[in-house]
PDB file of C-alpha atoms in Angstrom:
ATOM      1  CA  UNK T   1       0.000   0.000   0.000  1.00 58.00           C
ATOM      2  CA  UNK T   2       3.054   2.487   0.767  1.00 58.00           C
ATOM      3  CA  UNK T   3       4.574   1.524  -2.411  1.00 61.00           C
ATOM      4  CA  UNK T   4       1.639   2.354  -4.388  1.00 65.00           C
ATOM      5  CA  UNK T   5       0.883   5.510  -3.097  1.00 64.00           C
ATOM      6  CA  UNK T   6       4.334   6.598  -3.440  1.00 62.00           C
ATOM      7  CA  UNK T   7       3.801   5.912  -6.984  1.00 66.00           C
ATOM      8  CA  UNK T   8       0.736   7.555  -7.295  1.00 66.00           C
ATOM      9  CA  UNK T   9       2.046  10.594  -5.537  1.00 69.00           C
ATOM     10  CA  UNK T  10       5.250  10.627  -7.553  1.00 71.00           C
ATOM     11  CA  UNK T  11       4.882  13.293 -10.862  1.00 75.00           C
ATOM     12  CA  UNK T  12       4.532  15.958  -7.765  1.00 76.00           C
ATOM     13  CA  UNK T  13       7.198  14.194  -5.978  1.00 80.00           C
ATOM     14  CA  UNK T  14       9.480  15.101  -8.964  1.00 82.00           C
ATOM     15  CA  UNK T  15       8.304  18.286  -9.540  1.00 86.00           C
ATOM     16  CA  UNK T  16       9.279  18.986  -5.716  1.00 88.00           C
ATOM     17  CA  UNK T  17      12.465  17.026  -5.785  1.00 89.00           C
ATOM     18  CA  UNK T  18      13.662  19.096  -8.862  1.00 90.00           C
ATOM     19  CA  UNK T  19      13.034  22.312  -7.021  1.00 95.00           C
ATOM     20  CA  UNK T  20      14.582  21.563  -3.491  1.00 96.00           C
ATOM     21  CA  UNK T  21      17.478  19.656  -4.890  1.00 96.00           C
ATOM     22  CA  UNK T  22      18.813  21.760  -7.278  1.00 97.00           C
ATOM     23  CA  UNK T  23      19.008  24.550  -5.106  1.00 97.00           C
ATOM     24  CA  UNK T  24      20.743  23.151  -2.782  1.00 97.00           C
ATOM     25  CA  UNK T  25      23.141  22.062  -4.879  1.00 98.00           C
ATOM     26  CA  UNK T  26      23.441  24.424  -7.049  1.00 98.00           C
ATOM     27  CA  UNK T  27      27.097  26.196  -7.527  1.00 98.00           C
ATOM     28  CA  UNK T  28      29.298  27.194 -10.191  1.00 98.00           C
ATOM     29  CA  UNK T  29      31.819  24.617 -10.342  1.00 98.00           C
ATOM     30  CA  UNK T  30      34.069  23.372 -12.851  1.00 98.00           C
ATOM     31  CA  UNK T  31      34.125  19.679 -14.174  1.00 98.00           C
ATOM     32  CA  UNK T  32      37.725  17.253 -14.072  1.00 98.00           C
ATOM     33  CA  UNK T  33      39.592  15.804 -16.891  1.00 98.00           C
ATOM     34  CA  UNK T  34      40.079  12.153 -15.827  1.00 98.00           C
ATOM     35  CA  UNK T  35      43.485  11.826 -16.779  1.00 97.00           C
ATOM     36  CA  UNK T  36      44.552   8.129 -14.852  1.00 98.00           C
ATOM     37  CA  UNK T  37      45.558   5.304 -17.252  1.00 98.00           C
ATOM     38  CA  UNK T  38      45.190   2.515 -14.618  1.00 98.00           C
ATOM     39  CA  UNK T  39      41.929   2.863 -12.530  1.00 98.00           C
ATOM     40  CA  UNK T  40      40.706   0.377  -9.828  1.00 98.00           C
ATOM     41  CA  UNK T  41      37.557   0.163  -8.152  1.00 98.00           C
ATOM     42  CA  UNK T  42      36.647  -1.690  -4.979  1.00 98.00           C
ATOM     43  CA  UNK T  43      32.789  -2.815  -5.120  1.00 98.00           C
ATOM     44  CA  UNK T  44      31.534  -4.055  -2.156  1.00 97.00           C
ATOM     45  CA  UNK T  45      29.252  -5.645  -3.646  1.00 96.00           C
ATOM     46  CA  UNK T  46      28.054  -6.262  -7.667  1.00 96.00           C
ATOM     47  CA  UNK T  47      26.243  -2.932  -8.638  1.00 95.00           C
ATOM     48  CA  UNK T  48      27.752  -0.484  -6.707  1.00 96.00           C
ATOM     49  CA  UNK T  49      30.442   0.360  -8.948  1.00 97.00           C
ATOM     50  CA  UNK T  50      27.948   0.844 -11.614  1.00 97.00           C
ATOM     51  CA  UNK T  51      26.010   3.015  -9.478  1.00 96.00           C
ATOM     52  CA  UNK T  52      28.421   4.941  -8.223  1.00 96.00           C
ATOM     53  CA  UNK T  53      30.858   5.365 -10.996  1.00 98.00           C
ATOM     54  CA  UNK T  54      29.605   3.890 -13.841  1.00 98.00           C
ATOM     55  CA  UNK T  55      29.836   7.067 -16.228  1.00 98.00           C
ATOM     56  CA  UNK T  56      33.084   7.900 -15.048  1.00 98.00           C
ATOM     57  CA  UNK T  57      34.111   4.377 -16.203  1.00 98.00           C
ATOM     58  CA  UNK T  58      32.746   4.681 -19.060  1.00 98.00           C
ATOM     59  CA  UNK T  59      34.600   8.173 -19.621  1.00 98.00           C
ATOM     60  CA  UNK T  60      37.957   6.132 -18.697  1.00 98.00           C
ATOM     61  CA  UNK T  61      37.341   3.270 -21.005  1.00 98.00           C
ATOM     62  CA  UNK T  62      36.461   5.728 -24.007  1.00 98.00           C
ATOM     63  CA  UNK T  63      39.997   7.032 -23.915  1.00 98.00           C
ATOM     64  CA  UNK T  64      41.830   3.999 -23.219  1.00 98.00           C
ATOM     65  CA  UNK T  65      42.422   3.476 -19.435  1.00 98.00           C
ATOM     66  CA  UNK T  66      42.618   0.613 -18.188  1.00 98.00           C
ATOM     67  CA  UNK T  67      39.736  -0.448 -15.860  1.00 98.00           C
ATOM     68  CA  UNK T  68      39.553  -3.111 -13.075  1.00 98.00           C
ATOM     69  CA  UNK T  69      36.782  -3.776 -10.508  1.00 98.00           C
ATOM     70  CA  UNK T  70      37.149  -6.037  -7.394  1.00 98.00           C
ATOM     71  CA  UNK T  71      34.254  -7.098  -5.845  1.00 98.00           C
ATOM     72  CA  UNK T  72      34.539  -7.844  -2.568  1.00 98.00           C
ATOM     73  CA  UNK T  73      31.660  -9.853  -1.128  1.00 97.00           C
ATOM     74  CA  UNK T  74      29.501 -12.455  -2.805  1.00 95.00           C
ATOM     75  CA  UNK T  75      26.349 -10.872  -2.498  1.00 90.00           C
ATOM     76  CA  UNK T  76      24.329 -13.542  -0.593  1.00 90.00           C
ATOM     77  CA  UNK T  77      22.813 -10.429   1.619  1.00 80.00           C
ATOM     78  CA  UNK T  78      20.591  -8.282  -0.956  1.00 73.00           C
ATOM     79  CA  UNK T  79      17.576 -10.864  -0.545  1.00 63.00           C
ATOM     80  CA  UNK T  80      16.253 -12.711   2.896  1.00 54.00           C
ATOM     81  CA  UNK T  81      14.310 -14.877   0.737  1.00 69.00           C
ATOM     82  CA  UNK T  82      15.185 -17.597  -2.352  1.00 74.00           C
ATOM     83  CA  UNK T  83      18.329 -20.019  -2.885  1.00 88.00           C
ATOM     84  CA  UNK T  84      21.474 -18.139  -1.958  1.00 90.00           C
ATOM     85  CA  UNK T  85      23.610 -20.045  -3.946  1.00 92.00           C
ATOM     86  CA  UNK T  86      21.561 -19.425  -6.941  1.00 93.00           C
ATOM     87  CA  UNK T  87      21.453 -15.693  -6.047  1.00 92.00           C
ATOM     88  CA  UNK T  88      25.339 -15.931  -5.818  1.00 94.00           C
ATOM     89  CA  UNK T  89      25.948 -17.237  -9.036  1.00 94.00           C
ATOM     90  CA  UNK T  90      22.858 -14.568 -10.755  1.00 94.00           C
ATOM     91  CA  UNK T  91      25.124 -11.485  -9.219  1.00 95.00           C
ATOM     92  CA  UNK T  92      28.405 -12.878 -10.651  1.00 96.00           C
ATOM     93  CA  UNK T  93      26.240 -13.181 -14.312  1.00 97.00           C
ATOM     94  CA  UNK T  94      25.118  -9.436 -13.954  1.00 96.00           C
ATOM     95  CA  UNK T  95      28.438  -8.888 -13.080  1.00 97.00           C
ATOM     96  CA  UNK T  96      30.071 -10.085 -16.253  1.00 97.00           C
ATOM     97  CA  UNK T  97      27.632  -8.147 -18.518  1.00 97.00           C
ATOM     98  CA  UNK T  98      28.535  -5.156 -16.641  1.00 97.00           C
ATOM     99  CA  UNK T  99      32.404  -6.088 -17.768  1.00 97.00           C
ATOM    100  CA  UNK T 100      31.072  -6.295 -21.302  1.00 97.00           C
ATOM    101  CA  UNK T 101      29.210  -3.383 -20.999  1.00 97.00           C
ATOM    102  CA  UNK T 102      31.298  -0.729 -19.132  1.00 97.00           C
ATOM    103  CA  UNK T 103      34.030  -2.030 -20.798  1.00 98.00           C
ATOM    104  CA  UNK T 104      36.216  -3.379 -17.961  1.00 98.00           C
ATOM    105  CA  UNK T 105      39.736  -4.309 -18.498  1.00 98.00           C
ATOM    106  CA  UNK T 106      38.967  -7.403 -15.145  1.00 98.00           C
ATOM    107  CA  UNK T 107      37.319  -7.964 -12.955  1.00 98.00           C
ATOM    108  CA  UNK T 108      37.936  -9.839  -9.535  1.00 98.00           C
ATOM    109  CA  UNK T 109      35.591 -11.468  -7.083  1.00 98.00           C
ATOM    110  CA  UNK T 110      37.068 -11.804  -3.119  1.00 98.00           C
ATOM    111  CA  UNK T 111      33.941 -13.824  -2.379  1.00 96.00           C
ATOM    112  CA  UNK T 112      33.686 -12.444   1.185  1.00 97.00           C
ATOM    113  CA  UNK T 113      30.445 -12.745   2.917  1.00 95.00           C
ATOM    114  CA  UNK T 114      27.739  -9.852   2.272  1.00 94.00           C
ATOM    115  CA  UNK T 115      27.259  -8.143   5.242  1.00 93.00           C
ATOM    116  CA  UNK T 116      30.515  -9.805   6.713  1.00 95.00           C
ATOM    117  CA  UNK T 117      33.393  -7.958   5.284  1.00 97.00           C
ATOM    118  CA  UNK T 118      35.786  -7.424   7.378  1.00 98.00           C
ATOM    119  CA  UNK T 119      39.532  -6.038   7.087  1.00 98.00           C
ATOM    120  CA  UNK T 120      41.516  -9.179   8.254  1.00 98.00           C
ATOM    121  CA  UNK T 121      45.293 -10.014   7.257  1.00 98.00           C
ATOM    122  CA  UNK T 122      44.409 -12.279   4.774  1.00 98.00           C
ATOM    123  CA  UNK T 123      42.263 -10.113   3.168  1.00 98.00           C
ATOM    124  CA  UNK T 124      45.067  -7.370   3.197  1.00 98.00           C
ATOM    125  CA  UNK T 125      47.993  -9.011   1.695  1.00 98.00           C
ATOM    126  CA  UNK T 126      45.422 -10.229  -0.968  1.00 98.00           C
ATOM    127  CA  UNK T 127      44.772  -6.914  -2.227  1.00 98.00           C
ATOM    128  CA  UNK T 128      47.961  -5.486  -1.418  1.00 98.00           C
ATOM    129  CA  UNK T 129      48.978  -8.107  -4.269  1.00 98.00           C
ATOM    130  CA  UNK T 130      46.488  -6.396  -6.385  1.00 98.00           C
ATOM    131  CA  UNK T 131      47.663  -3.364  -5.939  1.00 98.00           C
ATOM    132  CA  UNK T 132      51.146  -3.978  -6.390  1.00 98.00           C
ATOM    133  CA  UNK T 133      50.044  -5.945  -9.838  1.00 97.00           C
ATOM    134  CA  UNK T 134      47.879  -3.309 -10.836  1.00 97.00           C
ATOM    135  CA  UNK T 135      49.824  -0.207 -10.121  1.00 98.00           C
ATOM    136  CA  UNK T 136      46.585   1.765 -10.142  1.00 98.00           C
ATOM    137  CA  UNK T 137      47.196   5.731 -10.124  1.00 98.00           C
ATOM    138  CA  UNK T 138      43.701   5.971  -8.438  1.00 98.00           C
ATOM    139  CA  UNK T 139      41.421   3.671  -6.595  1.00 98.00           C
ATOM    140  CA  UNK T 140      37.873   4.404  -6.459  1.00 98.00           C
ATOM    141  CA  UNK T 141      36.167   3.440  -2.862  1.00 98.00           C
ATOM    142  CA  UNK T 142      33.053   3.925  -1.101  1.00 98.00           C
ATOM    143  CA  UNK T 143      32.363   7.105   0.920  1.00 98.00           C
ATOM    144  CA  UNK T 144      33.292   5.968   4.709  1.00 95.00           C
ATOM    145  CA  UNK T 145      30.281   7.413   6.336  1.00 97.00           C
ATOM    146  CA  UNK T 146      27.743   5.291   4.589  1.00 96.00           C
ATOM    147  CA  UNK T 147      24.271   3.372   5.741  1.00 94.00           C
ATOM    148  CA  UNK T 148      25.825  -0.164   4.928  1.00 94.00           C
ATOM    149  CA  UNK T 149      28.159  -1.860   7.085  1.00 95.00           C
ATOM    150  CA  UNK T 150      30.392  -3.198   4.171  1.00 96.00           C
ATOM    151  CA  UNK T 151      30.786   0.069   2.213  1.00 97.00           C
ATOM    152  CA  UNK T 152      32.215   1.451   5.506  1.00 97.00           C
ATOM    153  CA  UNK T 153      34.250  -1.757   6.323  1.00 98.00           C
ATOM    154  CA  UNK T 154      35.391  -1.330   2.637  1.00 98.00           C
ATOM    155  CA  UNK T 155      37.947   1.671   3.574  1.00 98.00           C
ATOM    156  CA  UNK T 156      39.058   0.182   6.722  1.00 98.00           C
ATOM    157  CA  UNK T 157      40.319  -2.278   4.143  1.00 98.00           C
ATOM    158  CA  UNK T 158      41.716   0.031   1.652  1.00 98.00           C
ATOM    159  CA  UNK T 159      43.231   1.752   4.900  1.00 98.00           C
ATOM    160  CA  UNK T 160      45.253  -0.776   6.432  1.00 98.00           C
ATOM    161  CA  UNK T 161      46.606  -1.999   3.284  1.00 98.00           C
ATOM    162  CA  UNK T 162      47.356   1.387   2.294  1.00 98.00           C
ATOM    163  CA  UNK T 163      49.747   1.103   5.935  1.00 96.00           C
ATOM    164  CA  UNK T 164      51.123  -2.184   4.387  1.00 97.00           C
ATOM    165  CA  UNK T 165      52.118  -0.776   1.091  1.00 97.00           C
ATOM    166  CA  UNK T 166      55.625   1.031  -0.170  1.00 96.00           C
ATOM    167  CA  UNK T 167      55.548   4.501  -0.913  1.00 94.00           C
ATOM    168  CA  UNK T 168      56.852   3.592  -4.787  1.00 94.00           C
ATOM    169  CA  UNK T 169      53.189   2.341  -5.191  1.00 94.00           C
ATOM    170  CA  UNK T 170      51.398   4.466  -2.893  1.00 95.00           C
ATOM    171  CA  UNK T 171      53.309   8.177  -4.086  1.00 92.00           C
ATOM    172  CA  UNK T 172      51.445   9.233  -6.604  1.00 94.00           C
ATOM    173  CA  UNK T 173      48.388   7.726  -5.989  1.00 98.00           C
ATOM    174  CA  UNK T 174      45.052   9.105  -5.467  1.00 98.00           C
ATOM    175  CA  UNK T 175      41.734   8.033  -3.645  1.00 98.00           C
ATOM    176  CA  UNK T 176      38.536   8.875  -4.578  1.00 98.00           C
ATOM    177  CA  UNK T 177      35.407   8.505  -2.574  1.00 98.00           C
ATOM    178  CA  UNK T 178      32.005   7.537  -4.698  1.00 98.00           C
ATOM    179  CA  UNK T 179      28.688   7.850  -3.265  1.00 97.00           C
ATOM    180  CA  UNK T 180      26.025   5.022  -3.254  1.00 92.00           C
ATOM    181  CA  UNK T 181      23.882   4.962  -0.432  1.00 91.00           C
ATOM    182  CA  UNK T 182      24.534   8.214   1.324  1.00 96.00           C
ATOM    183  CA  UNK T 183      25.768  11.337  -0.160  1.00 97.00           C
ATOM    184  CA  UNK T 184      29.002  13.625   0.280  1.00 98.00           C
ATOM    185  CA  UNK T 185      27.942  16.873   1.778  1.00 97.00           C
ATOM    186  CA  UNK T 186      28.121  19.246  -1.109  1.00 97.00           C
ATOM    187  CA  UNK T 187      30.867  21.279   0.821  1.00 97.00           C
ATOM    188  CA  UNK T 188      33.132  18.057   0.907  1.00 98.00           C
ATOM    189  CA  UNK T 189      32.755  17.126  -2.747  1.00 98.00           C
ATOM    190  CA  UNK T 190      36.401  18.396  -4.647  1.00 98.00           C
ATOM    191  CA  UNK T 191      35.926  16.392  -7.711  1.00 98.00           C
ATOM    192  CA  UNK T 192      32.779  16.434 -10.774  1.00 98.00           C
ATOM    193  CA  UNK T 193      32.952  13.819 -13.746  1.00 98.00           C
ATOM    194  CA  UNK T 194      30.699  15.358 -16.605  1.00 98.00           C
ATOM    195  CA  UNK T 195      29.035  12.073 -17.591  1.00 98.00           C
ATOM    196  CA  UNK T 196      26.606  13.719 -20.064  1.00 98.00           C
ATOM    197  CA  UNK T 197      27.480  11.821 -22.781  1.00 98.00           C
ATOM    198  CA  UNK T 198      27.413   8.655 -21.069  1.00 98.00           C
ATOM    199  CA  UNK T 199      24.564   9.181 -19.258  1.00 98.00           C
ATOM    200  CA  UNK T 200      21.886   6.538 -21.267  1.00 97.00           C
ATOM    201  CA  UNK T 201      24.406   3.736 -21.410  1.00 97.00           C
ATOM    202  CA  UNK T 202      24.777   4.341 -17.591  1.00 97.00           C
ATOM    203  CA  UNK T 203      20.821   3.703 -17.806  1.00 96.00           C
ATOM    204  CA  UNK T 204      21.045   0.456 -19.527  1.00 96.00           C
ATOM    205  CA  UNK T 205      23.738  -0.851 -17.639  1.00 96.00           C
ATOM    206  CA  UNK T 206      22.070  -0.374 -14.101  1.00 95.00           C
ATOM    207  CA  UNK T 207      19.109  -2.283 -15.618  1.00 94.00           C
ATOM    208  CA  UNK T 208      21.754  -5.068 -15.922  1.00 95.00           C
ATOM    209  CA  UNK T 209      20.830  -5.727 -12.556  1.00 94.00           C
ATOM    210  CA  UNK T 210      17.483  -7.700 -12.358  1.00 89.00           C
ATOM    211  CA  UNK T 211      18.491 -10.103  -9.551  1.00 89.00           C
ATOM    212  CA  UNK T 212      17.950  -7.174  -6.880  1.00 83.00           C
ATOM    213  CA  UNK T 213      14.835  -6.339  -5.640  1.00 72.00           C
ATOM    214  CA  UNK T 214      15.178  -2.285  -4.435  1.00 78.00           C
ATOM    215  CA  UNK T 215      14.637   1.186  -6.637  1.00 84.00           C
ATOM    216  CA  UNK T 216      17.460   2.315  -8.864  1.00 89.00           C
ATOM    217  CA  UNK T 217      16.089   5.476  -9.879  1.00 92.00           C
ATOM    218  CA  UNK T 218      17.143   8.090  -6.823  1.00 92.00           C
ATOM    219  CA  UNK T 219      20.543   7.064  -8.400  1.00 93.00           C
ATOM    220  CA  UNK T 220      20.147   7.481 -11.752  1.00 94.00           C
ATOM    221  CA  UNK T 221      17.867  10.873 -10.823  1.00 95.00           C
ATOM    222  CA  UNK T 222      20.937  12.428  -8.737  1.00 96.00           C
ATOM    223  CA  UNK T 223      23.090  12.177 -11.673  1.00 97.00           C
ATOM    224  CA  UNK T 224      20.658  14.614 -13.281  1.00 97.00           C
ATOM    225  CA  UNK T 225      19.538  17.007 -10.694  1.00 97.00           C
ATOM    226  CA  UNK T 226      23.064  17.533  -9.238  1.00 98.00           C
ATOM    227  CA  UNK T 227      24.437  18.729 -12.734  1.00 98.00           C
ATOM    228  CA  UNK T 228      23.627  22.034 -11.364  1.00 98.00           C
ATOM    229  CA  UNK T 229      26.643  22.025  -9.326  1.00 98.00           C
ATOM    230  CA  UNK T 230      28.492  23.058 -12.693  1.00 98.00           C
ATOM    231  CA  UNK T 231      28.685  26.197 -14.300  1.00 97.00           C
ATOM    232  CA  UNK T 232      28.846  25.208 -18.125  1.00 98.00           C
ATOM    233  CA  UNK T 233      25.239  24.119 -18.883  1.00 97.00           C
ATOM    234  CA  UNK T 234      25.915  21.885 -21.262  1.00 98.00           C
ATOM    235  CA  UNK T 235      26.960  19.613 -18.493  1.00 98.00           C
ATOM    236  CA  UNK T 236      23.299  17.686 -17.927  1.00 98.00           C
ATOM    237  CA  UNK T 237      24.543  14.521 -15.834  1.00 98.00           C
ATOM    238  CA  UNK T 238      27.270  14.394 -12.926  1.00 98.00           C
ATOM    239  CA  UNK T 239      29.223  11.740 -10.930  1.00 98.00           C
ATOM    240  CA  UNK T 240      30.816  13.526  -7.687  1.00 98.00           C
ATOM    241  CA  UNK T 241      33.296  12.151  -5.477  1.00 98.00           C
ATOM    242  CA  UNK T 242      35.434  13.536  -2.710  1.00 98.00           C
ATOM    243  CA  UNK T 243      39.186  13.184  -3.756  1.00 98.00           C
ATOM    244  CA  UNK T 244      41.674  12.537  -1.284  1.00 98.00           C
ATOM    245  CA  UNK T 245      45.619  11.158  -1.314  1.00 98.00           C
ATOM    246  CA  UNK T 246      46.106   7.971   0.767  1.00 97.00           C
ATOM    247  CA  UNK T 247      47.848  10.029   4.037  1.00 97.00           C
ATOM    248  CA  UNK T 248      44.472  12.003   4.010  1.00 98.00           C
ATOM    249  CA  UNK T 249      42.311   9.412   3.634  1.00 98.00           C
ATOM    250  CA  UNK T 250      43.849   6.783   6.375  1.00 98.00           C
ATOM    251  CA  UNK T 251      43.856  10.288   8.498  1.00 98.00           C
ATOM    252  CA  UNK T 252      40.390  10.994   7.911  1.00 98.00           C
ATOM    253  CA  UNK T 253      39.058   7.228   7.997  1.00 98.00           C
ATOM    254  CA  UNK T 254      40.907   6.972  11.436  1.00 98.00           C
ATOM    255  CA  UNK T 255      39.332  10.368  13.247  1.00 98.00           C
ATOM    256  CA  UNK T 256      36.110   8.351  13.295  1.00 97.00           C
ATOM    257  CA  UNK T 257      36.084   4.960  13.002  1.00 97.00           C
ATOM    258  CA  UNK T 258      33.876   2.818  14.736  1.00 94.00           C
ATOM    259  CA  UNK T 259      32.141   6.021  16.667  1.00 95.00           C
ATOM    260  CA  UNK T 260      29.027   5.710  14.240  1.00 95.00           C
ATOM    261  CA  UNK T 261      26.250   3.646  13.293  1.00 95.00           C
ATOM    262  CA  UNK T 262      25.561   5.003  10.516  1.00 96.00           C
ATOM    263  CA  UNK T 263      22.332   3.140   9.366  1.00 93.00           C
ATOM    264  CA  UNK T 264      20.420   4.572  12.463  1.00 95.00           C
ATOM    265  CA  UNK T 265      20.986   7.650  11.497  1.00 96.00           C
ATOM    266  CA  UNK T 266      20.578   7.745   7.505  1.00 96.00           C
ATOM    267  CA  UNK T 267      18.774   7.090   4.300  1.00 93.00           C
ATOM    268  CA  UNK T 268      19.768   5.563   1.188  1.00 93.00           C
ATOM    269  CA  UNK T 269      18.861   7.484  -1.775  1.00 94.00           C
ATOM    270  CA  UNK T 270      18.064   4.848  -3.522  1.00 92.00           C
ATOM    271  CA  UNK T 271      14.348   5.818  -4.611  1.00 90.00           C
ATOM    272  CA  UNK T 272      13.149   8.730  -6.149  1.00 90.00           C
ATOM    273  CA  UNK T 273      10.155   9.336  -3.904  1.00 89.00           C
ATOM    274  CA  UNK T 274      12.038   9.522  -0.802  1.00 90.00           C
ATOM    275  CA  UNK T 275      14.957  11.269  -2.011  1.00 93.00           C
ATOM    276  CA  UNK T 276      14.460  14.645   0.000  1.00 94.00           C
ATOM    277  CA  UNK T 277      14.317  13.090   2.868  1.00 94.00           C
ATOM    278  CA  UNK T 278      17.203  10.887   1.985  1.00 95.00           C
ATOM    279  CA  UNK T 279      18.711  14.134   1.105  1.00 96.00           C
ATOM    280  CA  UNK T 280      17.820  16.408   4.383  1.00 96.00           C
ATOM    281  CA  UNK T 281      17.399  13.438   7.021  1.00 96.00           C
ATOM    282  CA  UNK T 282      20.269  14.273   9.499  1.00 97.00           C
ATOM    283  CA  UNK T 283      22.071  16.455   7.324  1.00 97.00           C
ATOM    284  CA  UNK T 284      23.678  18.392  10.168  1.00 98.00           C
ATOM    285  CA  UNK T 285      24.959  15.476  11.633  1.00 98.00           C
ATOM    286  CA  UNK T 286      26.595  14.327   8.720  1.00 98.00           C
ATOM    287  CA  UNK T 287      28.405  17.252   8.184  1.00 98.00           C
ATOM    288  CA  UNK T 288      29.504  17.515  11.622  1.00 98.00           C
ATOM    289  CA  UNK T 289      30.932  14.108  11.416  1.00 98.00           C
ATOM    290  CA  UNK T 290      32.842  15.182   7.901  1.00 98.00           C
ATOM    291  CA  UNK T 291      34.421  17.568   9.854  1.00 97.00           C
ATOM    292  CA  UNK T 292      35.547  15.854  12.278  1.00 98.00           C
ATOM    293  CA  UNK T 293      37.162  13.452  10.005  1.00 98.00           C
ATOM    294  CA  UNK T 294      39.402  16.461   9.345  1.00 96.00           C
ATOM    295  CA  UNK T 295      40.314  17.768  13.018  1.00 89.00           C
TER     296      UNK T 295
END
């Protein structure tokens, strides 16, 4: 019944989410050139780098980068109903059409329990492998203050095996912090991707994703409304990101780990008809806790 009055309620919803949101984001920013040749993205789980990122990849594979996602858990958690070993193998499918097409150089599956990462020694030297293979210039992660256990858990990971790594890999590098469930504050975000152009294929490839059962369209909607950030108006569709190096980052990740559970206090913006409240719910809060990441 809740569902299908949201539905019925949504052409105003949209009407009042384009007014509210864009004027709170709106700003006169500039967009980045993407100029990395070896990207890598750590997924928590199958979707969320499409979700998150998936224009930006697409910008990267256009001109030639090369691309690899690792996805860290096997997604058994995203349904408490049906055969989980079916649903396993489903998400790994969807997976490899979203390597076909995003156009991924690899991709890797850790196989780590959904809703059950954690950052354990094992787990550490495996991906300091990676990275050591890889030599990514940039890897894309989760925001750390985020309604899902194993996004957060995710840069815990990245963080101690940042610690574990020389500084001939880790110099140049760069870390960059994609939204899924809960957004950057606007203040915090240092880094716009103009996705305009790949905006439709980003479309198609979150419909990819059949096996899971929740709203993709606050996502895709975001994109859109958020554009507004930019100055040039030709820019229609946005990916933001907060952009950090690896000293930052294990700084910032540090100054407030484990002090907050961060699904009691926000909403994933997931669906378009709660997307204000996504937005607004416990803004303050959030922003306080951003800036205490940086004290």
């Amino acid at each position: 019944m809740k569902r299908k009055l949201l539905k019925m309620a949504r052409p105003f919803i949209s009407v009042l989410n384009k007014n509210i949101i864009t004027n709170y984001f709106r700003d006169s920013r500039v967009v980045e050139t993407l100029p990395e040749s070896r990207v890598l993205y750590l997924a928590p789980h199958v979707d969320d780098e499409t979700i998150g990122a998936g224009g930006t990849l697409l910008r990267y594979a256009e001109q030639g980068s090369e691309t690899h996602v690792i996805f860290l858990t096997d997604g058994s958690g995203s349904h408490t109903k049906g055969d989980v070993e079916l649903l396993i193998k489903k998400r790994k499918e969807e997976a490899a059409k979203a390597q076909e097409f995003l156009h991924l150089t690899s991709i890797q599956f850790y196989d780590e329990k959904d809703r059950g990462l954690r950052s354990t020694s094992e787990l550490q030297m495996r991906l300091k492998k990676t990275i050591e293979e890889i030599r990514p210039e940039v890897i894309y992660i989760p925001v750390f203050v985020d309604c899902h256990p194993d996004h957060v858990m995710t840069g815990k990971l990245l963080k101690d095996t940042l610690e574990l790594l020389d500084n001939n890999v880790t110099g140049n590098l760069k870390v960059r912090l994609y939204e899924i469930n809960t957004l950057i504050p606007k203040e915090e975000i240092n880094f716009i991707v103009d996705i305009t152009s790949k905006m439709e294929r980003k479309k198609q490839a979150v419909n990819i994703f059949q096996s899971q059962t929740i709203d993709f369209d606050g996502f895709i909607d975001l994109s859109i409304l958020k554009s507004v950030m930019v100055k040039d108006p030709s820019v229609r569709a946005v990916e933001t990101f907060l952009n950090l190096t690896p000293d930052n980052f294990v700084k910032r990740y540090e100054e407030i780990e484990g002090k907050y559970n961060y699904s009691n206090h926000f909403k994933q913006v997931n669906k378009s008809e709660t997307l204000l409240y996504a937005i607004y719910k416990n803004l303050k809060m959030k922003e306080d806790i951003y800036k205490r990441s940086k004290s």
